[in-house]
């Protein structure tokens, strides 16, 4: 396994931070020379990295100790603890819950020796700190176009097609193209590093390059991958490219990727939560007079009308300056739509 190399000298790049907040979902983008290079998402329904709280030790297992929060969430403590089952403990989130196809990996925590400071660090403060780590100031701008490739599941560069799909084992890339294998793979190596950074992908990544007989060429492609990764601050390790064109990459994963956020436990279809957040965003951004009629599939409609989403509904109504009603429709196209009575 080869560790990533980093260069101390970087080219001067003009950077901006774009923020695109809406009820329940905050988005931000790191933009270099007018191009989005990183997308960040924080959803208020979930515990965030660095957030502190209080819970009760529920049970101890070989994989770790499970802690239950007052809001019914189950958290995992990997390290050993002397605290007995039933004990109240103070914790800090060290890894957010991560949705994968067919399952959700539990949020991970560490215990604190004492109660966290009062008042607790809010999600607002954690988000502002995350933005500050990207750059000194942020401007309001939409980043919706940055999700197009994620939803399509592929990137097309000339005659080279880079397809990707989430699996339980990790994110799998497949490369196809017309012409010389080395040239195809060189394009793919650079584009994949861009996508990994753009969508903040962590954990296992498997890349299926077009096979090449020359070991020297395989080494060149792997080194091109390393060189293109220099600007990505996330640490990673990788294997060499084998004779079949396979290369494995392991990246740090403190949070869910953008793909995890969009699709949840589904492979490549928007989760109910994502559809709900996007409809709420559409209400908040809508213009015109009269009630906003939100049409959604029944599962999404139930979510939108749930007690847990009441605060975000109220925020969307306030921003729109009009009330909203939710209509369940099994035949709703896409993720649903918002109709304005008088635009």
Tab-separated table of C-alpha atoms in Angstrom:
chain	number	residue	atom	x	y	z
A	1	UNK	CA	0.000	0.000	0.000
A	2	UNK	CA	1.469	3.304	-1.088
A	3	UNK	CA	0.972	6.430	1.022
A	4	UNK	CA	0.089	9.731	-0.624
A	5	UNK	CA	2.833	12.266	-1.151
A	6	UNK	CA	2.194	15.961	-0.688
A	7	UNK	CA	3.981	18.914	-2.228
A	8	UNK	CA	4.721	21.939	-0.046
A	9	UNK	CA	4.608	24.327	-3.011
A	10	UNK	CA	1.268	24.950	-4.663
A	11	UNK	CA	0.289	27.098	-7.598
A	12	UNK	CA	-1.493	30.330	-6.762
A	13	UNK	CA	-5.230	29.749	-7.173
A	14	UNK	CA	-8.111	32.196	-6.841
A	15	UNK	CA	-10.483	30.673	-4.301
A	16	UNK	CA	-14.000	31.490	-3.135
A	17	UNK	CA	-16.383	29.884	-0.679
A	18	UNK	CA	-19.994	29.599	-1.795
A	19	UNK	CA	-22.703	28.841	0.741
A	20	UNK	CA	-26.174	27.652	-0.166
A	21	UNK	CA	-28.212	27.152	3.021
A	22	UNK	CA	-31.851	26.065	3.203
A	23	UNK	CA	-34.151	24.759	5.963
A	24	UNK	CA	-32.631	21.564	7.362
A	25	UNK	CA	-29.765	21.361	4.869
A	26	UNK	CA	-26.633	23.491	4.572
A	27	UNK	CA	-24.402	23.362	1.509
A	28	UNK	CA	-21.057	24.916	0.747
A	29	UNK	CA	-18.545	24.740	-2.065
A	30	UNK	CA	-14.863	25.489	-2.339
A	31	UNK	CA	-14.398	27.201	-5.691
A	32	UNK	CA	-11.029	27.575	-7.412
A	33	UNK	CA	-10.687	29.758	-10.493
A	34	UNK	CA	-14.468	29.725	-10.909
A	35	UNK	CA	-14.779	25.930	-10.722
A	36	UNK	CA	-16.333	23.986	-7.834
A	37	UNK	CA	-13.687	21.620	-6.449
A	38	UNK	CA	-15.296	20.558	-3.144
A	39	UNK	CA	-18.919	20.252	-2.025
A	40	UNK	CA	-19.801	20.072	1.671
A	41	UNK	CA	-23.207	19.242	3.173
A	42	UNK	CA	-24.494	19.307	6.749
A	43	UNK	CA	-28.012	18.164	7.582
A	44	UNK	CA	-29.539	19.304	10.836
A	45	UNK	CA	-31.395	16.037	11.498
A	46	UNK	CA	-28.070	14.277	12.085
A	47	UNK	CA	-25.415	14.569	14.777
A	48	UNK	CA	-22.438	16.465	13.351
A	49	UNK	CA	-18.727	15.805	13.727
A	50	UNK	CA	-17.539	17.525	16.922
A	51	UNK	CA	-21.021	17.826	18.411
A	52	UNK	CA	-21.318	16.941	22.120
A	53	UNK	CA	-24.149	15.385	24.074
A	54	UNK	CA	-25.291	13.075	26.842
A	55	UNK	CA	-26.404	9.462	26.532
A	56	UNK	CA	-26.879	6.211	28.382
A	57	UNK	CA	-24.762	3.078	27.971
A	58	UNK	CA	-27.192	0.586	26.483
A	59	UNK	CA	-25.123	-2.542	25.898
A	60	UNK	CA	-21.585	-3.805	25.454
A	61	UNK	CA	-20.578	-6.022	22.532
A	62	UNK	CA	-17.314	-7.352	21.044
A	63	UNK	CA	-17.423	-4.551	18.438
A	64	UNK	CA	-17.830	-1.818	21.045
A	65	UNK	CA	-20.208	-0.158	23.476
A	66	UNK	CA	-23.524	1.213	22.263
A	67	UNK	CA	-24.816	4.452	23.758
A	68	UNK	CA	-28.425	5.607	23.402
A	69	UNK	CA	-29.243	9.312	23.241
A	70	UNK	CA	-32.373	10.955	24.579
A	71	UNK	CA	-33.632	11.428	21.005
A	72	UNK	CA	-33.440	7.687	20.342
A	73	UNK	CA	-30.191	7.568	18.324
A	74	UNK	CA	-27.726	4.722	18.830
A	75	UNK	CA	-24.029	5.641	18.952
A	76	UNK	CA	-20.956	3.405	18.932
A	77	UNK	CA	-17.987	3.725	21.271
A	78	UNK	CA	-15.075	1.704	19.872
A	79	UNK	CA	-12.760	2.129	22.863
A	80	UNK	CA	-13.256	0.257	26.119
A	81	UNK	CA	-15.007	1.874	29.052
A	82	UNK	CA	-15.356	0.966	32.714
A	83	UNK	CA	-18.764	2.588	32.913
A	84	UNK	CA	-21.547	0.020	33.551
A	85	UNK	CA	-24.629	-0.503	31.428
A	86	UNK	CA	-27.248	2.102	32.254
A	87	UNK	CA	-24.690	4.762	33.221
A	88	UNK	CA	-25.117	8.306	31.884
A	89	UNK	CA	-22.082	9.503	29.936
A	90	UNK	CA	-20.939	12.651	28.138
A	91	UNK	CA	-19.701	12.153	24.578
A	92	UNK	CA	-18.297	13.882	21.508
A	93	UNK	CA	-18.948	12.763	17.929
A	94	UNK	CA	-15.775	11.518	16.206
A	95	UNK	CA	-17.403	10.149	13.036
A	96	UNK	CA	-20.826	10.931	11.684
A	97	UNK	CA	-23.380	8.244	10.832
A	98	UNK	CA	-22.836	7.068	7.261
A	99	UNK	CA	-25.474	5.598	4.965
A	100	UNK	CA	-24.333	2.856	2.608
A	101	UNK	CA	-26.343	0.727	0.171
A	102	UNK	CA	-28.621	-1.395	2.352
A	103	UNK	CA	-27.357	-0.219	5.747
A	104	UNK	CA	-26.376	2.705	7.969
A	105	UNK	CA	-23.033	2.663	9.772
A	106	UNK	CA	-23.624	4.028	13.273
A	107	UNK	CA	-22.254	7.312	14.436
A	108	UNK	CA	-19.034	6.904	16.465
A	109	UNK	CA	-18.117	8.784	19.634
A	110	UNK	CA	-15.517	9.229	22.310
A	111	UNK	CA	-16.358	9.772	25.966
A	112	UNK	CA	-15.571	13.021	27.718
A	113	UNK	CA	-14.284	13.062	31.293
A	114	UNK	CA	-16.558	15.955	32.172
A	115	UNK	CA	-19.696	17.623	30.928
A	116	UNK	CA	-19.228	19.723	27.782
A	117	UNK	CA	-19.289	23.477	28.223
A	118	UNK	CA	-22.609	25.264	28.444
A	119	UNK	CA	-24.125	26.177	26.160
A	120	UNK	CA	-23.299	23.242	23.895
A	121	UNK	CA	-21.638	24.015	20.572
A	122	UNK	CA	-24.534	24.453	18.164
A	123	UNK	CA	-24.855	23.035	14.671
A	124	UNK	CA	-24.702	26.631	13.439
A	125	UNK	CA	-21.322	27.128	15.116
A	126	UNK	CA	-19.982	23.797	13.830
A	127	UNK	CA	-21.023	24.705	10.294
A	128	UNK	CA	-19.463	28.154	10.516
A	129	UNK	CA	-16.229	26.581	11.776
A	130	UNK	CA	-16.290	24.145	8.858
A	131	UNK	CA	-16.710	27.022	6.421
A	132	UNK	CA	-13.914	28.955	8.122
A	133	UNK	CA	-11.599	25.981	7.572
A	134	UNK	CA	-12.204	26.329	3.829
A	135	UNK	CA	-11.514	30.044	3.584
A	136	UNK	CA	-11.845	33.455	5.224
A	137	UNK	CA	-15.270	34.477	3.907
A	138	UNK	CA	-18.251	33.066	2.057
A	139	UNK	CA	-20.756	34.418	-0.447
A	140	UNK	CA	-24.292	33.189	-1.085
A	141	UNK	CA	-24.524	31.264	-4.351
A	142	UNK	CA	-26.298	28.174	-5.647
A	143	UNK	CA	-24.233	25.017	-6.069
A	144	UNK	CA	-27.051	22.843	-7.443
A	145	UNK	CA	-25.201	22.248	-10.737
A	146	UNK	CA	-22.459	20.469	-8.802
A	147	UNK	CA	-24.720	17.437	-8.271
A	148	UNK	CA	-25.318	16.656	-11.955
A	149	UNK	CA	-22.474	14.151	-12.358
A	150	UNK	CA	-23.304	12.497	-9.021
A	151	UNK	CA	-26.897	11.897	-10.078
A	152	UNK	CA	-25.875	10.696	-13.555
A	153	UNK	CA	-23.309	8.297	-12.084
A	154	UNK	CA	-20.798	9.039	-14.805
A	155	UNK	CA	-18.481	11.672	-16.221
A	156	UNK	CA	-17.865	11.967	-19.948
A	157	UNK	CA	-14.604	13.491	-21.190
A	158	UNK	CA	-14.418	13.245	-24.964
A	159	UNK	CA	-14.304	9.546	-25.826
A	160	UNK	CA	-13.562	8.540	-22.224
A	161	UNK	CA	-16.418	7.470	-19.936
A	162	UNK	CA	-15.869	7.206	-16.180
A	163	UNK	CA	-18.799	5.446	-14.505
A	164	UNK	CA	-19.130	4.979	-10.755
A	165	UNK	CA	-21.452	3.220	-8.341
A	166	UNK	CA	-21.731	2.868	-4.579
A	167	UNK	CA	-21.569	-0.640	-3.115
A	168	UNK	CA	-21.382	-1.989	0.438
A	169	UNK	CA	-17.651	-2.487	-0.086
A	170	UNK	CA	-17.027	1.039	-1.358
A	171	UNK	CA	-17.205	3.228	-4.447
A	172	UNK	CA	-16.383	1.435	-7.711
A	173	UNK	CA	-15.138	3.263	-10.825
A	174	UNK	CA	-15.194	1.709	-14.289
A	175	UNK	CA	-13.350	3.255	-17.226
A	176	UNK	CA	-14.222	2.831	-20.873
A	177	UNK	CA	-13.078	4.590	-24.002
A	178	UNK	CA	-11.957	4.443	-27.594
A	179	UNK	CA	-8.295	4.336	-28.517
A	180	UNK	CA	-5.039	3.844	-26.648
A	181	UNK	CA	-5.466	2.336	-23.169
A	182	UNK	CA	-2.683	4.440	-21.655
A	183	UNK	CA	-4.210	7.692	-22.928
A	184	UNK	CA	-7.668	6.667	-21.713
A	185	UNK	CA	-6.349	5.796	-18.260
A	186	UNK	CA	-4.384	9.030	-17.990
A	187	UNK	CA	-7.582	11.032	-18.537
A	188	UNK	CA	-9.466	8.813	-16.092
A	189	UNK	CA	-6.854	9.037	-13.328
A	190	UNK	CA	-7.054	12.828	-13.274
A	191	UNK	CA	-10.845	12.927	-13.487
A	192	UNK	CA	-11.322	10.370	-10.708
A	193	UNK	CA	-9.160	12.371	-8.323
A	194	UNK	CA	-11.309	15.403	-9.153
A	195	UNK	CA	-14.513	13.498	-8.399
A	196	UNK	CA	-13.175	12.051	-5.147
A	197	UNK	CA	-12.369	15.535	-3.921
A	198	UNK	CA	-15.522	17.132	-5.325
A	199	UNK	CA	-17.835	14.697	-3.557
A	200	UNK	CA	-15.665	14.266	-0.441
A	201	UNK	CA	-15.455	10.499	-0.880
A	202	UNK	CA	-13.927	8.432	1.908
A	203	UNK	CA	-13.279	4.761	2.763
A	204	UNK	CA	-12.605	2.147	0.068
A	205	UNK	CA	-12.459	3.091	-3.614
A	206	UNK	CA	-11.895	0.496	-6.344
A	207	UNK	CA	-10.788	1.716	-9.776
A	208	UNK	CA	-11.025	-0.589	-12.791
A	209	UNK	CA	-8.683	0.953	-15.351
A	210	UNK	CA	-8.452	-0.298	-18.916
A	211	UNK	CA	-5.891	-3.112	-18.695
A	212	UNK	CA	-2.321	-2.434	-19.860
A	213	UNK	CA	0.412	-5.028	-20.296
A	214	UNK	CA	3.245	-2.600	-19.564
A	215	UNK	CA	4.101	-2.365	-15.866
A	216	UNK	CA	5.908	0.916	-16.550
A	217	UNK	CA	2.713	2.400	-17.980
A	218	UNK	CA	0.692	1.162	-15.004
A	219	UNK	CA	3.183	2.868	-12.714
A	220	UNK	CA	2.885	6.098	-14.695
A	221	UNK	CA	-0.903	6.072	-14.336
A	222	UNK	CA	-0.666	5.503	-10.582
A	223	UNK	CA	1.842	8.338	-10.268
A	224	UNK	CA	-0.461	10.593	-12.309
A	225	UNK	CA	-3.212	9.775	-9.808
A	226	UNK	CA	-0.892	10.828	-6.963
A	227	UNK	CA	0.093	14.045	-8.724
A	228	UNK	CA	-3.523	15.008	-9.378
A	229	UNK	CA	-4.342	14.347	-5.705
A	230	UNK	CA	-1.834	16.872	-4.359
A	231	UNK	CA	-4.424	19.631	-3.979
A	232	UNK	CA	-6.836	17.351	-2.102
A	233	UNK	CA	-6.114	17.663	1.645
A	234	UNK	CA	-7.751	14.337	2.514
A	235	UNK	CA	-5.125	11.640	3.266
A	236	UNK	CA	-5.219	8.369	1.371
A	237	UNK	CA	-3.312	5.190	0.620
A	238	UNK	CA	-3.369	3.147	-2.568
A	239	UNK	CA	-2.131	-0.056	-4.078
A	240	UNK	CA	-0.266	-0.388	-7.342
A	241	UNK	CA	-2.305	-1.062	-10.484
A	242	UNK	CA	-2.282	-4.799	-11.109
A	243	UNK	CA	-2.194	-6.577	-14.445
A	244	UNK	CA	-5.976	-6.550	-14.670
A	245	UNK	CA	-6.104	-2.764	-14.280
A	246	UNK	CA	-7.354	-2.769	-10.682
A	247	UNK	CA	-6.217	-0.212	-8.105
A	248	UNK	CA	-7.549	0.157	-4.562
A	249	UNK	CA	-7.599	3.477	-2.730
A	250	UNK	CA	-8.423	3.977	0.952
A	251	UNK	CA	-9.349	7.503	2.021
A	252	UNK	CA	-10.107	8.998	5.430
A	253	UNK	CA	-13.853	9.077	6.178
A	254	UNK	CA	-14.902	11.291	9.110
A	255	UNK	CA	-18.213	12.174	7.461
A	256	UNK	CA	-20.552	10.791	4.803
A	257	UNK	CA	-19.644	11.744	1.261
A	258	UNK	CA	-21.953	13.829	-0.892
A	259	UNK	CA	-22.995	10.577	-2.594
A	260	UNK	CA	-23.862	9.048	0.789
A	261	UNK	CA	-25.906	12.135	1.637
A	262	UNK	CA	-27.785	12.146	-1.666
A	263	UNK	CA	-28.634	8.465	-1.953
A	264	UNK	CA	-28.724	7.179	1.642
A	265	UNK	CA	-29.194	3.407	1.740
A	266	UNK	CA	-30.095	3.280	-1.963
A	267	UNK	CA	-27.460	2.630	-4.597
A	268	UNK	CA	-28.115	5.497	-6.995
A	269	UNK	CA	-31.636	6.830	-6.354
A	270	UNK	CA	-32.265	9.911	-4.233
A	271	UNK	CA	-33.215	9.005	-0.668
A	272	UNK	CA	-36.545	10.078	0.814
A	273	UNK	CA	-34.650	12.518	3.027
A	274	UNK	CA	-32.883	14.111	0.057
A	275	UNK	CA	-36.159	14.483	-1.821
A	276	UNK	CA	-37.697	16.081	1.264
A	277	UNK	CA	-34.818	18.507	1.763
A	278	UNK	CA	-34.836	19.510	-1.895
A	279	UNK	CA	-38.585	20.135	-1.878
A	280	UNK	CA	-38.244	22.200	1.300
A	281	UNK	CA	-35.471	24.167	-0.400
A	282	UNK	CA	-37.729	24.746	-3.420
A	283	UNK	CA	-40.458	26.130	-1.148
A	284	UNK	CA	-38.007	28.455	0.613
A	285	UNK	CA	-36.672	29.763	-2.719
A	286	UNK	CA	-40.058	30.097	-4.444
A	287	UNK	CA	-41.517	33.436	-5.531
A	288	UNK	CA	-45.087	34.592	-6.028
A	289	UNK	CA	-48.303	34.805	-4.041
A	290	UNK	CA	-50.482	32.160	-2.486
A	291	UNK	CA	-50.057	28.764	-0.914
A	292	UNK	CA	-47.147	26.564	-1.999
A	293	UNK	CA	-48.482	23.142	-2.947
A	294	UNK	CA	-45.801	20.476	-2.509
A	295	UNK	CA	-46.439	17.238	-4.410
A	296	UNK	CA	-44.330	14.248	-3.363
A	297	UNK	CA	-44.403	10.483	-3.200
A	298	UNK	CA	-46.309	9.211	-0.119
A	299	UNK	CA	-43.170	8.275	1.826
A	300	UNK	CA	-41.650	11.700	1.245
A	301	UNK	CA	-44.939	13.450	2.000
A	302	UNK	CA	-45.121	11.653	5.351
A	303	UNK	CA	-41.594	12.768	6.144
A	304	UNK	CA	-42.331	16.380	5.210
A	305	UNK	CA	-45.357	16.433	7.516
A	306	UNK	CA	-43.640	14.692	10.435
A	307	UNK	CA	-43.104	16.360	13.803
A	308	UNK	CA	-39.339	16.117	13.371
A	309	UNK	CA	-39.518	18.378	10.321
A	310	UNK	CA	-41.850	20.980	11.864
A	311	UNK	CA	-39.098	23.559	12.460
A	312	UNK	CA	-37.891	23.318	8.849
A	313	UNK	CA	-41.436	23.593	7.506
A	314	UNK	CA	-41.869	26.755	9.550
A	315	UNK	CA	-38.557	28.126	8.255
A	316	UNK	CA	-39.498	27.370	4.640
A	317	UNK	CA	-42.881	29.085	5.088
A	318	UNK	CA	-41.212	32.129	6.628
A	319	UNK	CA	-38.690	32.419	3.793
A	320	UNK	CA	-41.365	31.946	1.128
A	321	UNK	CA	-43.724	34.394	2.813
A	322	UNK	CA	-46.603	31.988	2.226
A	323	UNK	CA	-48.086	28.840	3.702
A	324	UNK	CA	-47.452	25.371	2.279
A	325	UNK	CA	-49.516	22.220	1.914
A	326	UNK	CA	-48.209	18.740	1.144
A	327	UNK	CA	-49.953	16.445	-1.344
A	328	UNK	CA	-49.067	12.745	-1.507
A	329	UNK	CA	-49.024	11.327	-5.043
A	330	UNK	CA	-47.695	7.861	-5.878
A	331	UNK	CA	-47.182	8.970	-9.474
A	332	UNK	CA	-45.177	12.096	-8.627
A	333	UNK	CA	-42.412	12.566	-11.200
A	334	UNK	CA	-38.792	12.914	-10.147
A	335	UNK	CA	-38.490	13.961	-6.524
A	336	UNK	CA	-41.784	15.889	-6.704
A	337	UNK	CA	-42.501	19.542	-7.334
A	338	UNK	CA	-43.683	22.791	-5.779
A	339	UNK	CA	-46.596	24.705	-7.301
A	340	UNK	CA	-47.128	28.390	-6.535
A	341	UNK	CA	-50.782	29.458	-6.609
A	342	UNK	CA	-49.951	32.766	-8.308
A	343	UNK	CA	-46.433	33.309	-9.618
